[in-house]
Structure formats: C-alpha cells, structure tokens
Amino acid sequence: MSDELLENLRLELRRGYLVLAVLTQLRTEHYGYALRKALAERGLEIDENTLYPLLRRLESQGLLDSEWREEDKRNKRFYRVSAAGQTIRAQLLDEWEGINASLRLITQGGSEADRHLTGVK
Amino acid sequence: MTQVDRYLESVGMFLPEQQKKDILSELSDNIHSRMEDQEALLGRPLTDSEQQDILKDYGHPLSVAGRYRPDSGGLMFGKQLIGPALFSIYIRVLGINMLIAFALQIVLTIALDLPLNEMFSRLTLQAVMQSAVVTLVFVLIQRTAQEHPGRWGWLTGHPDSVNRTPSHPRISPLESALQIVLLAVFLAISYGVLSTPDAGIGPFRLAPIWFSLSAAFLVALSAGMIQSAINLARPDWVRFHAGMQIGFELLSLALICLLLSAGVWVILVAPAGAHPDEQLKLADIVAIINQYFFFGLLISFAISLFQLIQNVRRYRRLSRNG
C-alpha cells in the first residue's frame, strides 16, 4: 500500500516538472525518440506513452513548433520550443526556483527557517 | 505486414480519424527508432520475439490510443473501468443497442396491442438491461487489455504473437462480446413476447407450445450469455466453450423436437363477427405460416445437429491435446 502511495505521489510530483523539462530540452530540435533518450541521459526517464502525447498537447497549446523532415531515410517529426513556449518556460523556471527555495527553507526546519519564512512574508 | 504494422493498425482503430494518420506516422518512426537503437546495441537484427517485447513495453493498443485522447471521457467507479479509447465506441454501441431495443419494444407494444401504461416500465427495464450488458462487455474488454498488454491480435484478426501456435487456440473476445450483446437483445425480445399470453399480430397468435417452453428458452439464452461472459474473461477456456456449446446444441435440439411435436405454432383468433369467407382466408394464411414454421424448424434442427457434431469433434480433439 505504501509503495503504491509513494508511486502515486511520485508521479504527481513528476507531472509538474515534466513540461518544464521538455520545454527546456527542446531549446534544440529533437524528434520524439531522440528527446526521450536525451532526457533519459540526463536522469529523467519518461514513459513513451506519456512523452509522445505530451509533445502533441504542447504543440496544440502553441508552446512547441514541429516540422516533418526526412532523416535516415525516414520521415521524422522534429519539435522545437516556440516563442510562446520560451516565454512560458522562463516563467515556469522562475516559479520552480521559487518553489525550490521555499522547500529548502521548509525542510531545513528550526528557528532559522522560521526566520527566513517570516522574512519572505 | 510486419508486427509493427499490425500493432499500429490496432492502435489506429481507437484514434480520432482526423489525427490518425499523423499520430501513427510519428508513432511508427518512434518505434522503429527504438528498434534500430536496440539493433545497434546488439550488433544484429532483432528477432521477432524481441520486437514483440518492445511492442509489449509500449503497452496494449487500447492504452496507447487512450493517451492520445485524454478528453474523450471514460467510465470511472473508484478506478477507471472504461478508458478514453474505448469510451466513444462504448457510447456509440450503447446508443445503437438502446435504439434497437426501444424500437422493437415500441413495435411490439403497437403490434400486440399492449397497454400503453406498461410501455414505460418495459422501456425502463430495457434501458437497465441493455446498459448493464453493454457496460459489462466493455469493462471486460478494458480489463483484458490492461491485464494482457501483449495480446492485441484479436483487434485486427491477425496474430499478435509469433510464439502463438494453433495448439493454443483461443476464443476471440470480440466474438464473445458480440455474442453477449446479441443474446441480450434476443433475451429481451423473447422475454417481451413470451411474457405476453396473447402475443401475436392481428388475428394471429403464437400457439400455447411457445409459452409452455418459455422458461427453457430464457434459461438457454441466459446460459449462452454466461458462457460468453466467462469466455470473455478467460478466452483460453476453449474446452469449456466447446462443452457449453454441446450443451447448448443439445438443449436447442430438444426444444426444436418439442416444438415440432406440437404441429401448430401459430393459431388464428378470428375477429368477432368475421365473415365466413374471411375466416377461411385467414385459416389458409395460418396454414401457410405454419408450413413455413415447420420447414424453418427442420432447417434449424439440421443446423443444430451439424453444429453439435462439429462441437463434439472439437471437444474430443481438445481433450486429446490436453
């Protein structure tokens, strides 16, 4: 039960930063499988059935641009972050850094953290 | 057609038509890229079974397609019972099923001159029965897909597995699902007709033999539905399927014999004050209808006998193969 709970919470947590990771990695052009590999090499394993539909969703939201092109004798769909995507990515990164800073303070605990938190207020 | 083509064909069955081609092209490239990557790593082409493992890892076509249509809804009861890929088909089948059942019920009510105030309760009964049966069928299909991500050949009618041999036959879940839906419709019609003692059209009424055997008809149809539901959950129970079919055919033959022994299947209830000439004409029509019934029953007997022999042979063959 606790394993299942942990897995659910972990997935929930990952869902939040997955979009940010994809938008950031797609500063350079990638096709689906290559993007998955690039993210995995950086320690972020994403299930294919999560990543590929996510790419299409981000594109439909205008955050990614895509283009079909032939490479290695096969048609591939290359994705790159759009101008709107870059703006959103910058805002999400700020947000993420803010959350990270807050979490660090919360997890430090004790009076020092309380002082910081009061300061933040 | 390669395994990947067959897999993609199965995924495509559940994708929205306007995006299908695009999604499948992209998915095809991603799958082939992964396979090429694996081949480069191994330094040799992938075997059929290794290709199959990769497809299995992608997931059942139903689950894969469902990820591309997250806004298509689904049926939840604590957990997801029918996923987004199946949901639109479920709604369509339920709608068609309901429409046919309601239309039949209305036609029966008018043709049999049944009281209109009973129509609402009959329609409600139909709605509950049809919804329950269709929902159960789709929940079982979804569950089978989740529990067996590597089994998707039944979607296209092609084998999904290179390891599967004819020595491990299976009952197609699609066949079982269809059988449940059809038997549910027959059951509803039979119940509707046989629970009306003066069922008939115009001056023609069903003979008493039909009503004497009504319980047996309903039991046979219900047993057929239960067998199909079991085979939907356990498609590998082929011997059980053959055994149940033998029972079903035996019961059918017995019912046909009893019906044949009655000799009359439609009777005439002449309208009060009908002219003798008119009565004579109606009697002729009844005789012709009964002749049709006689030949129809004879043909049904021959078909059931043939199927019984086929199923006995199949059962014996399956028993020999263990």
Short mmCIF file of C-alpha atoms in Angstrom, two decimals:
data_model
loop_
_atom_site.label_atom_id
_atom_site.label_comp_id
_atom_site.label_asym_id
_atom_site.label_seq_id
_atom_site.Cartn_x
_atom_site.Cartn_y
_atom_site.Cartn_z
CA MET A 1 0.00 0.00 0.00
CA SER A 2 2.76 2.45 0.99
CA ASP A 3 4.69 1.58 -2.21
CA GLU A 4 1.62 2.29 -4.28
CA LEU A 5 1.03 5.54 -2.41
CA LEU A 6 4.62 6.60 -2.90
CA GLU A 7 4.43 5.78 -6.59
CA ASN A 8 1.25 7.84 -7.00
CA LEU A 9 2.76 10.81 -5.17
CA ARG A 10 5.97 10.49 -7.16
CA LEU A 11 4.04 10.51 -10.43
CA GLU A 12 2.09 13.55 -9.28
CA LEU A 13 5.33 15.35 -8.45
CA ARG A 14 6.95 14.40 -11.77
CA ARG A 15 3.94 15.53 -13.76
CA GLY A 16 4.62 19.07 -12.61
CA TYR A 17 8.20 19.34 -13.81
CA LEU A 18 7.88 17.15 -16.92
CA VAL A 19 6.58 20.04 -19.03
CA LEU A 20 9.39 22.26 -17.83
CA ALA A 21 12.00 19.62 -18.65
CA VAL A 22 10.58 19.10 -22.15
CA LEU A 23 10.36 22.83 -22.89
CA THR A 24 13.93 23.26 -21.71
CA GLN A 25 15.37 20.30 -23.60
CA LEU A 26 13.63 21.42 -26.77
CA ARG A 27 15.76 24.55 -26.98
CA THR A 28 17.45 22.33 -29.53
CA GLU A 29 15.39 20.43 -32.06
CA HIS A 30 14.58 16.76 -31.36
CA TYR A 31 12.22 14.12 -32.65
CA GLY A 32 10.20 12.08 -30.12
CA TYR A 33 12.51 9.14 -29.52
CA ALA A 34 15.67 11.29 -29.56
CA LEU A 35 14.11 13.62 -26.98
CA ARG A 36 13.27 10.69 -24.75
CA LYS A 37 16.86 9.46 -24.98
CA ALA A 38 18.27 12.93 -24.30
CA LEU A 39 16.10 13.30 -21.19
CA ALA A 40 17.00 9.79 -20.01
CA GLU A 41 20.72 10.54 -20.39
CA ARG A 42 20.15 13.47 -18.03
CA GLY A 43 18.45 11.26 -15.48
CA LEU A 44 14.83 11.87 -16.42
CA GLU A 45 13.23 8.66 -17.66
CA ILE A 46 9.84 9.28 -19.24
CA ASP A 47 7.43 6.64 -20.40
CA GLU A 48 6.92 6.85 -24.17
CA ASN A 49 3.17 6.83 -23.83
CA THR A 50 3.44 9.90 -21.64
CA LEU A 51 6.01 11.82 -23.65
CA TYR A 52 4.67 11.50 -27.20
CA PRO A 53 1.08 12.57 -26.41
CA LEU A 54 2.55 15.37 -24.23
CA LEU A 55 4.51 16.71 -27.21
CA ARG A 56 1.36 16.87 -29.29
CA ARG A 57 -0.53 18.58 -26.48
CA LEU A 58 2.19 21.20 -26.01
CA GLU A 59 2.20 21.81 -29.73
CA SER A 60 -1.57 22.25 -29.83
CA GLN A 61 -1.16 24.77 -26.97
CA GLY A 62 1.30 26.72 -29.12
CA LEU A 63 4.30 26.04 -26.86
CA LEU A 64 6.11 23.89 -29.44
CA ASP A 65 6.62 24.09 -33.18
CA SER A 66 7.01 20.94 -35.24
CA GLU A 67 8.16 20.03 -38.69
CA TRP A 68 8.17 16.74 -40.65
CA ARG A 69 11.54 16.09 -42.26
CA GLU A 70 13.34 13.12 -43.74
CA GLU A 71 16.31 11.81 -41.79
CA ASP A 72 17.97 8.41 -42.10
CA LYS A 73 15.60 7.56 -44.95
CA ARG A 74 12.58 8.03 -42.71
CA ASN A 75 10.15 10.84 -42.07
CA LYS A 76 10.52 12.21 -38.58
CA ARG A 77 8.65 14.89 -36.75
CA PHE A 78 11.05 17.38 -35.18
CA TYR A 79 9.95 19.54 -32.28
CA ARG A 80 11.39 22.82 -31.03
CA VAL A 81 10.16 25.23 -28.40
CA SER A 82 8.16 28.12 -29.90
CA ALA A 83 8.45 31.82 -28.98
CA ALA A 84 5.41 31.48 -26.69
CA GLY A 85 6.97 28.34 -25.24
CA GLN A 86 10.18 30.21 -24.43
CA THR A 87 8.24 32.87 -22.51
CA ILE A 88 6.28 30.25 -20.59
CA ARG A 89 9.46 28.25 -19.92
CA ALA A 90 11.17 31.30 -18.40
CA GLN A 91 8.16 31.95 -16.17
CA LEU A 92 7.92 28.30 -15.14
CA LEU A 93 11.63 28.22 -14.35
CA ASP A 94 11.24 31.25 -12.05
CA GLU A 95 8.30 29.56 -10.40
CA TRP A 96 10.21 26.33 -9.98
CA GLU A 97 13.22 28.08 -8.47
CA GLY A 98 10.90 29.90 -6.06
CA ILE A 99 9.26 26.62 -5.01
CA ASN A 100 12.68 25.00 -4.61
CA ALA A 101 13.91 27.84 -2.40
CA SER A 102 10.79 27.63 -0.26
CA LEU A 103 11.07 23.86 0.05
CA ARG A 104 14.71 24.14 1.10
CA LEU A 105 13.70 26.56 3.83
CA ILE A 106 10.84 24.37 4.97
CA THR A 107 12.96 21.21 5.05
CA GLN A 108 15.78 22.97 6.95
CA GLY A 109 13.31 23.39 9.83
CA GLY A 110 14.12 25.11 13.15
CA SER A 111 14.21 28.74 14.02
CA GLU A 112 16.50 29.70 11.15
CA ALA A 113 13.89 28.55 8.66
CA ASP A 114 11.15 30.28 10.62
CA ARG A 115 13.14 33.49 10.46
CA HIS A 116 13.55 33.13 6.71
CA LEU A 117 9.88 32.37 6.24
CA THR A 118 8.91 35.44 8.27
CA GLY A 119 11.34 37.41 6.11
CA VAL A 120 9.79 36.06 2.95
CA LYS A 121 6.39 37.19 4.18
CA MET B 1 2.61 -6.92 -42.97
CA THR B 2 5.08 -6.70 -40.09
CA GLN B 3 4.33 -6.98 -36.41
CA VAL B 4 4.77 -3.23 -36.06
CA ASP B 5 2.29 -2.60 -38.89
CA ARG B 6 -0.25 -4.84 -37.22
CA TYR B 7 0.32 -3.15 -33.89
CA LEU B 8 -0.10 0.30 -35.43
CA GLU B 9 -3.24 -0.87 -37.21
CA SER B 10 -4.67 -1.88 -33.83
CA VAL B 11 -3.75 1.46 -32.25
CA GLY B 12 -5.31 3.27 -35.22
CA MET B 13 -8.67 1.63 -34.59
CA PHE B 14 -9.09 3.77 -31.48
CA LEU B 15 -7.64 7.07 -32.63
CA PRO B 16 -9.67 10.09 -33.73
CA GLU B 17 -9.99 9.90 -37.53
CA GLN B 18 -8.67 13.41 -38.27
CA GLN B 19 -5.40 12.83 -36.36
CA LYS B 20 -4.95 9.12 -37.01
CA LYS B 21 -2.51 9.30 -39.93
CA ASP B 22 -0.31 11.88 -38.24
CA ILE B 23 -0.16 10.09 -34.88
CA LEU B 24 0.53 6.71 -36.48
CA SER B 25 3.35 8.09 -38.67
CA GLU B 26 5.01 9.60 -35.64
CA LEU B 27 4.49 6.53 -33.51
CA SER B 28 5.81 4.31 -36.28
CA ASP B 29 9.00 6.37 -36.51
CA ASN B 30 9.48 6.32 -32.72
CA ILE B 31 9.02 2.54 -32.54
CA HIS B 32 11.40 1.94 -35.47
CA SER B 33 13.97 4.33 -33.98
CA ARG B 34 13.87 2.40 -30.72
CA MET B 35 14.24 -0.90 -32.54
CA GLU B 36 17.18 0.40 -34.59
CA ASP B 37 18.80 1.65 -31.41
CA GLN B 38 18.45 -1.79 -29.88
CA GLU B 39 19.84 -3.44 -33.03
CA ALA B 40 22.86 -1.12 -32.97
CA LEU B 41 23.43 -2.09 -29.35
CA LEU B 42 23.19 -5.82 -30.05
CA GLY B 43 25.02 -5.62 -33.39
CA ARG B 44 22.37 -7.75 -35.12
CA PRO B 45 18.76 -7.51 -36.29
CA LEU B 46 16.11 -8.03 -33.63
CA THR B 47 14.30 -11.32 -33.55
CA ASP B 48 10.51 -11.41 -33.84
CA SER B 49 10.22 -12.09 -30.16
CA GLU B 50 12.49 -9.13 -29.25
CA GLN B 51 10.38 -6.88 -31.46
CA GLN B 52 7.34 -8.22 -29.71
CA ASP B 53 8.85 -7.37 -26.31
CA ILE B 54 9.33 -3.77 -27.40
CA LEU B 55 5.72 -3.54 -28.55
CA LYS B 56 4.59 -5.12 -25.30
CA ASP B 57 6.58 -2.49 -23.44
CA TYR B 58 4.73 0.24 -25.35
CA GLY B 59 1.52 -1.17 -23.96
CA HIS B 60 -1.75 -2.51 -25.26
CA PRO B 61 -3.03 -0.57 -28.31
CA LEU B 62 -6.09 0.42 -26.29
CA SER B 63 -3.95 2.06 -23.60
CA VAL B 64 -1.64 3.71 -26.15
CA ALA B 65 -4.54 5.19 -28.12
CA GLY B 66 -6.19 6.32 -24.89
CA ARG B 67 -3.19 8.56 -24.11
CA TYR B 68 -3.80 10.47 -27.33
CA ARG B 69 -7.40 11.24 -26.49
CA PRO B 70 -7.43 12.29 -22.84
CA ASP B 71 -10.54 14.44 -23.32
CA SER B 72 -12.68 11.61 -24.68
CA GLY B 73 -14.08 10.76 -21.26
CA GLY B 74 -14.28 7.41 -19.58
CA LEU B 75 -16.26 5.40 -17.07
CA MET B 76 -14.99 5.59 -13.51
CA PHE B 77 -16.13 3.79 -10.40
CA GLY B 78 -13.34 4.27 -7.91
CA LYS B 79 -10.93 3.32 -10.68
CA GLN B 80 -11.20 3.64 -14.42
CA LEU B 81 -13.49 0.93 -15.79
CA ILE B 82 -13.62 2.06 -19.42
CA GLY B 83 -10.74 4.14 -20.77
CA PRO B 84 -10.91 7.06 -23.20
CA ALA B 85 -10.01 4.96 -26.25
CA LEU B 86 -12.97 2.61 -25.75
CA PHE B 87 -15.38 5.13 -24.29
CA SER B 88 -16.52 6.73 -27.55
CA ILE B 89 -17.15 3.27 -29.06
CA TYR B 90 -18.97 2.23 -25.87
CA ILE B 91 -21.28 5.24 -26.10
CA ARG B 92 -21.96 4.53 -29.78
CA VAL B 93 -22.71 0.82 -29.21
CA LEU B 94 -24.89 1.62 -26.19
CA GLY B 95 -26.82 4.20 -28.21
CA ILE B 96 -27.43 1.85 -31.16
CA ASN B 97 -28.32 -1.00 -28.83
CA MET B 98 -30.78 1.15 -26.90
CA LEU B 99 -32.31 2.47 -30.10
CA ILE B 100 -32.91 -1.04 -31.50
CA ALA B 101 -34.27 -2.31 -28.18
CA PHE B 102 -36.61 0.68 -27.77
CA ALA B 103 -37.79 0.48 -31.39
CA LEU B 104 -38.53 -3.24 -31.01
CA GLN B 105 -40.36 -2.61 -27.76
CA ILE B 106 -42.49 0.12 -29.33
CA VAL B 107 -43.24 -2.05 -32.38
CA LEU B 108 -44.19 -4.95 -30.09
CA THR B 109 -46.43 -2.70 -28.00
CA ILE B 110 -48.25 -1.47 -31.09
CA ALA B 111 -48.37 -4.83 -32.91
CA LEU B 112 -49.54 -6.78 -29.86
CA ASP B 113 -51.85 -4.00 -28.77
CA LEU B 114 -50.30 -3.96 -25.30
CA PRO B 115 -51.47 -1.42 -22.70
CA LEU B 116 -49.58 1.85 -23.16
CA ASN B 117 -49.18 2.40 -19.42
CA GLU B 118 -46.95 -0.68 -19.28
CA MET B 119 -44.70 0.65 -22.02
CA PHE B 120 -42.76 2.96 -19.70
CA SER B 121 -41.85 0.14 -17.31
CA ARG B 122 -40.87 -2.08 -20.25
CA LEU B 123 -38.65 0.65 -21.72
CA THR B 124 -37.04 1.24 -18.31
CA LEU B 125 -36.37 -2.49 -17.98
CA GLN B 126 -34.83 -2.49 -21.45
CA ALA B 127 -32.67 0.55 -20.64
CA VAL B 128 -31.36 -1.07 -17.44
CA MET B 129 -30.74 -4.45 -19.07
CA GLN B 130 -29.04 -3.11 -22.19
CA SER B 131 -26.87 -0.66 -20.20
CA ALA B 132 -25.79 -3.38 -17.79
CA VAL B 133 -24.89 -5.87 -20.52
CA VAL B 134 -23.08 -3.44 -22.82
CA THR B 135 -21.19 -1.87 -19.89
CA LEU B 136 -20.14 -5.29 -18.61
CA VAL B 137 -18.83 -6.27 -22.03
CA PHE B 138 -16.76 -3.10 -22.39
CA VAL B 139 -15.42 -3.29 -18.83
CA LEU B 140 -14.25 -6.83 -19.53
CA ILE B 141 -12.58 -5.77 -22.81
CA GLN B 142 -10.78 -2.94 -21.00
CA ARG B 143 -9.70 -5.26 -18.21
CA THR B 144 -8.40 -7.86 -20.64
CA ALA B 145 -6.36 -5.14 -22.39
CA GLN B 146 -4.87 -3.95 -19.10
CA GLU B 147 -4.03 -7.41 -17.83
CA HIS B 148 -2.58 -8.66 -21.10
CA PRO B 149 -0.67 -5.80 -22.78
CA GLY B 150 0.91 -8.22 -25.25
CA ARG B 151 -2.35 -9.62 -26.54
CA TRP B 152 -3.89 -7.39 -29.15
CA GLY B 153 -4.14 -9.60 -32.24
CA TRP B 154 -7.87 -10.06 -31.71
CA LEU B 155 -8.39 -6.40 -32.59
CA THR B 156 -7.30 -6.87 -36.19
CA GLY B 157 -7.85 -10.58 -36.56
CA HIS B 158 -4.11 -11.10 -37.15
CA PRO B 159 -1.84 -12.95 -34.74
CA ASP B 160 -0.11 -10.57 -32.34
CA SER B 161 2.44 -13.06 -31.28
CA VAL B 162 4.97 -15.06 -33.19
CA ASN B 163 5.03 -17.54 -30.33
CA ARG B 164 1.38 -18.32 -30.54
CA THR B 165 0.72 -21.60 -32.27
CA PRO B 166 -2.54 -23.24 -33.31
CA SER B 167 -2.02 -25.70 -30.44
CA HIS B 168 -3.07 -22.91 -28.06
CA PRO B 169 -6.36 -21.81 -29.58
CA ARG B 170 -8.36 -19.02 -28.02
CA ILE B 171 -11.91 -17.75 -28.22
CA SER B 172 -11.90 -14.30 -29.77
CA PRO B 173 -13.04 -11.77 -27.12
CA LEU B 174 -14.69 -9.82 -29.91
CA GLU B 175 -16.78 -12.90 -30.77
CA SER B 176 -17.72 -13.37 -27.10
CA ALA B 177 -18.61 -9.68 -26.74
CA LEU B 178 -20.78 -9.75 -29.85
CA GLN B 179 -22.48 -12.92 -28.66
CA ILE B 180 -23.35 -11.33 -25.31
CA VAL B 181 -24.88 -8.28 -26.96
CA LEU B 182 -26.88 -10.35 -29.47
CA LEU B 183 -28.11 -12.80 -26.84
CA ALA B 184 -29.13 -9.87 -24.61
CA VAL B 185 -31.24 -8.47 -27.44
CA PHE B 186 -32.79 -11.91 -28.11
CA LEU B 187 -33.41 -12.40 -24.41
CA ALA B 188 -35.14 -9.03 -24.17
CA ILE B 189 -37.32 -9.78 -27.21
CA SER B 190 -38.13 -13.33 -26.05
CA TYR B 191 -39.00 -12.07 -22.59
CA GLY B 192 -41.17 -9.32 -24.05
CA VAL B 193 -43.06 -11.68 -26.38
CA LEU B 194 -43.34 -14.72 -24.12
CA SER B 195 -44.49 -12.77 -21.08
CA THR B 196 -47.50 -11.61 -23.12
CA PRO B 197 -50.00 -14.51 -23.14
CA ASP B 198 -51.90 -13.26 -26.19
CA ALA B 199 -48.80 -12.32 -28.18
CA GLY B 200 -49.45 -12.12 -31.86
CA ILE B 201 -50.09 -9.86 -34.80
CA GLY B 202 -53.63 -9.06 -35.86
CA PRO B 203 -55.79 -12.19 -35.70
CA PHE B 204 -52.69 -14.43 -35.47
CA ARG B 205 -51.43 -15.63 -32.09
CA LEU B 206 -48.49 -17.72 -31.01
CA ALA B 207 -49.54 -21.27 -30.16
CA PRO B 208 -49.50 -22.37 -26.48
CA ILE B 209 -46.38 -24.52 -27.04
CA TRP B 210 -44.20 -21.38 -27.16
CA PHE B 211 -45.42 -20.29 -23.72
CA SER B 212 -45.02 -23.79 -22.25
CA LEU B 213 -41.36 -23.70 -23.31
CA SER B 214 -40.72 -20.04 -22.41
CA ALA B 215 -38.70 -20.85 -19.26
CA ALA B 216 -36.44 -23.20 -21.27
CA PHE B 217 -35.86 -20.51 -23.92
CA LEU B 218 -34.92 -17.93 -21.30
CA VAL B 219 -32.64 -20.39 -19.48
CA ALA B 220 -30.88 -21.33 -22.75
CA LEU B 221 -30.30 -17.68 -23.72
CA SER B 222 -29.11 -16.75 -20.21
CA ALA B 223 -26.74 -19.73 -20.16
CA GLY B 224 -25.35 -18.62 -23.52
CA MET B 225 -24.71 -15.14 -22.12
CA ILE B 226 -22.99 -16.51 -19.01
CA GLN B 227 -20.79 -18.76 -21.15
CA SER B 228 -19.80 -15.82 -23.38
CA ALA B 229 -19.05 -13.64 -20.35
CA ILE B 230 -16.82 -16.38 -18.92
CA ASN B 231 -15.02 -16.77 -22.25
CA LEU B 232 -14.59 -13.02 -22.50
CA ALA B 233 -12.70 -13.11 -19.21
CA ARG B 234 -10.98 -16.44 -19.99
CA PRO B 235 -10.51 -16.69 -23.78
CA ASP B 236 -8.18 -19.65 -23.27
CA TRP B 237 -11.01 -21.85 -21.88
CA VAL B 238 -11.72 -23.36 -25.28
CA ARG B 239 -12.71 -26.75 -23.95
CA PHE B 240 -15.24 -25.13 -21.64
CA HIS B 241 -16.55 -23.22 -24.68
CA ALA B 242 -16.88 -26.41 -26.72
CA GLY B 243 -18.53 -28.23 -23.78
CA MET B 244 -21.04 -25.45 -23.22
CA GLN B 245 -21.75 -25.32 -26.95
CA ILE B 246 -22.54 -29.05 -26.89
CA GLY B 247 -24.97 -28.45 -24.03
CA PHE B 248 -26.47 -25.50 -25.86
CA GLU B 249 -26.94 -27.52 -29.07
CA LEU B 250 -28.48 -30.45 -27.18
CA LEU B 251 -30.93 -28.10 -25.50
CA SER B 252 -31.70 -26.48 -28.85
CA LEU B 253 -32.36 -29.89 -30.44
CA ALA B 254 -34.64 -30.87 -27.56
CA LEU B 255 -36.56 -27.60 -27.86
CA ILE B 256 -36.88 -27.96 -31.63
CA CYS B 257 -38.16 -31.54 -31.23
CA LEU B 258 -40.75 -30.40 -28.69
CA LEU B 259 -41.78 -27.57 -30.99
CA LEU B 260 -42.02 -29.95 -33.97
CA SER B 261 -44.13 -32.38 -31.97
CA ALA B 262 -46.66 -29.61 -31.31
CA GLY B 263 -47.50 -29.43 -35.02
CA VAL B 264 -49.03 -25.95 -34.72
CA TRP B 265 -47.06 -22.82 -33.97
CA VAL B 266 -49.44 -20.06 -34.92
CA ILE B 267 -53.15 -20.08 -34.23
CA LEU B 268 -56.00 -17.97 -35.52
CA VAL B 269 -58.17 -15.86 -33.29
CA ALA B 270 -60.80 -14.75 -35.77
CA PRO B 271 -62.19 -11.29 -35.13
CA ALA B 272 -65.70 -11.33 -33.67
CA GLY B 273 -68.35 -11.26 -36.36
CA ALA B 274 -65.89 -12.01 -39.17
CA HIS B 275 -67.46 -13.22 -42.41
CA PRO B 276 -67.03 -17.00 -43.04
CA ASP B 277 -65.15 -16.25 -46.28
CA GLU B 278 -62.76 -14.00 -44.45
CA GLN B 279 -62.28 -16.68 -41.75
CA LEU B 280 -61.49 -19.21 -44.44
CA LYS B 281 -58.94 -16.90 -46.00
CA LEU B 282 -57.29 -16.28 -42.61
CA ALA B 283 -57.22 -20.03 -41.93
CA ASP B 284 -55.37 -20.52 -45.23
CA ILE B 285 -52.82 -17.88 -44.23
CA VAL B 286 -52.31 -19.58 -40.84
CA ALA B 287 -51.76 -22.90 -42.60
CA ILE B 288 -49.11 -21.31 -44.85
CA ILE B 289 -47.38 -19.64 -41.87
CA ASN B 290 -47.34 -22.98 -40.03
CA GLN B 291 -45.82 -24.64 -43.08
CA TYR B 292 -43.03 -22.04 -43.05
CA PHE B 293 -42.51 -22.67 -39.34
CA PHE B 294 -42.33 -26.42 -39.99
CA PHE B 295 -39.62 -26.06 -42.63
CA GLY B 296 -37.85 -23.40 -40.59
CA LEU B 297 -37.73 -25.75 -37.59
CA LEU B 298 -36.48 -28.61 -39.76
CA ILE B 299 -33.65 -26.41 -41.10
CA SER B 300 -32.83 -25.25 -37.54
CA PHE B 301 -32.73 -28.92 -36.46
CA ALA B 302 -30.27 -29.76 -39.25
CA ILE B 303 -28.05 -26.76 -38.43
CA SER B 304 -28.04 -27.57 -34.68
CA LEU B 305 -27.24 -31.23 -35.41
CA PHE B 306 -24.36 -30.24 -37.68
CA GLN B 307 -23.01 -27.82 -35.06
CA LEU B 308 -23.40 -30.44 -32.35
CA ILE B 309 -21.28 -32.92 -34.35
CA GLN B 310 -18.68 -30.20 -35.02
CA ASN B 311 -18.51 -29.26 -31.34
CA VAL B 312 -18.28 -32.89 -30.18
CA ARG B 313 -15.34 -33.40 -32.57
CA ARG B 314 -13.74 -30.17 -31.36
CA TYR B 315 -14.23 -31.14 -27.73
CA ARG B 316 -12.65 -34.55 -28.29
CA ARG B 317 -9.72 -33.02 -30.17
CA LEU B 318 -9.13 -30.50 -27.39
CA SER B 319 -9.37 -33.23 -24.74
CA ARG B 320 -6.77 -35.31 -26.62
CA ASN B 321 -4.41 -32.30 -26.81
CA GLY B 322 -4.87 -31.72 -23.08
#
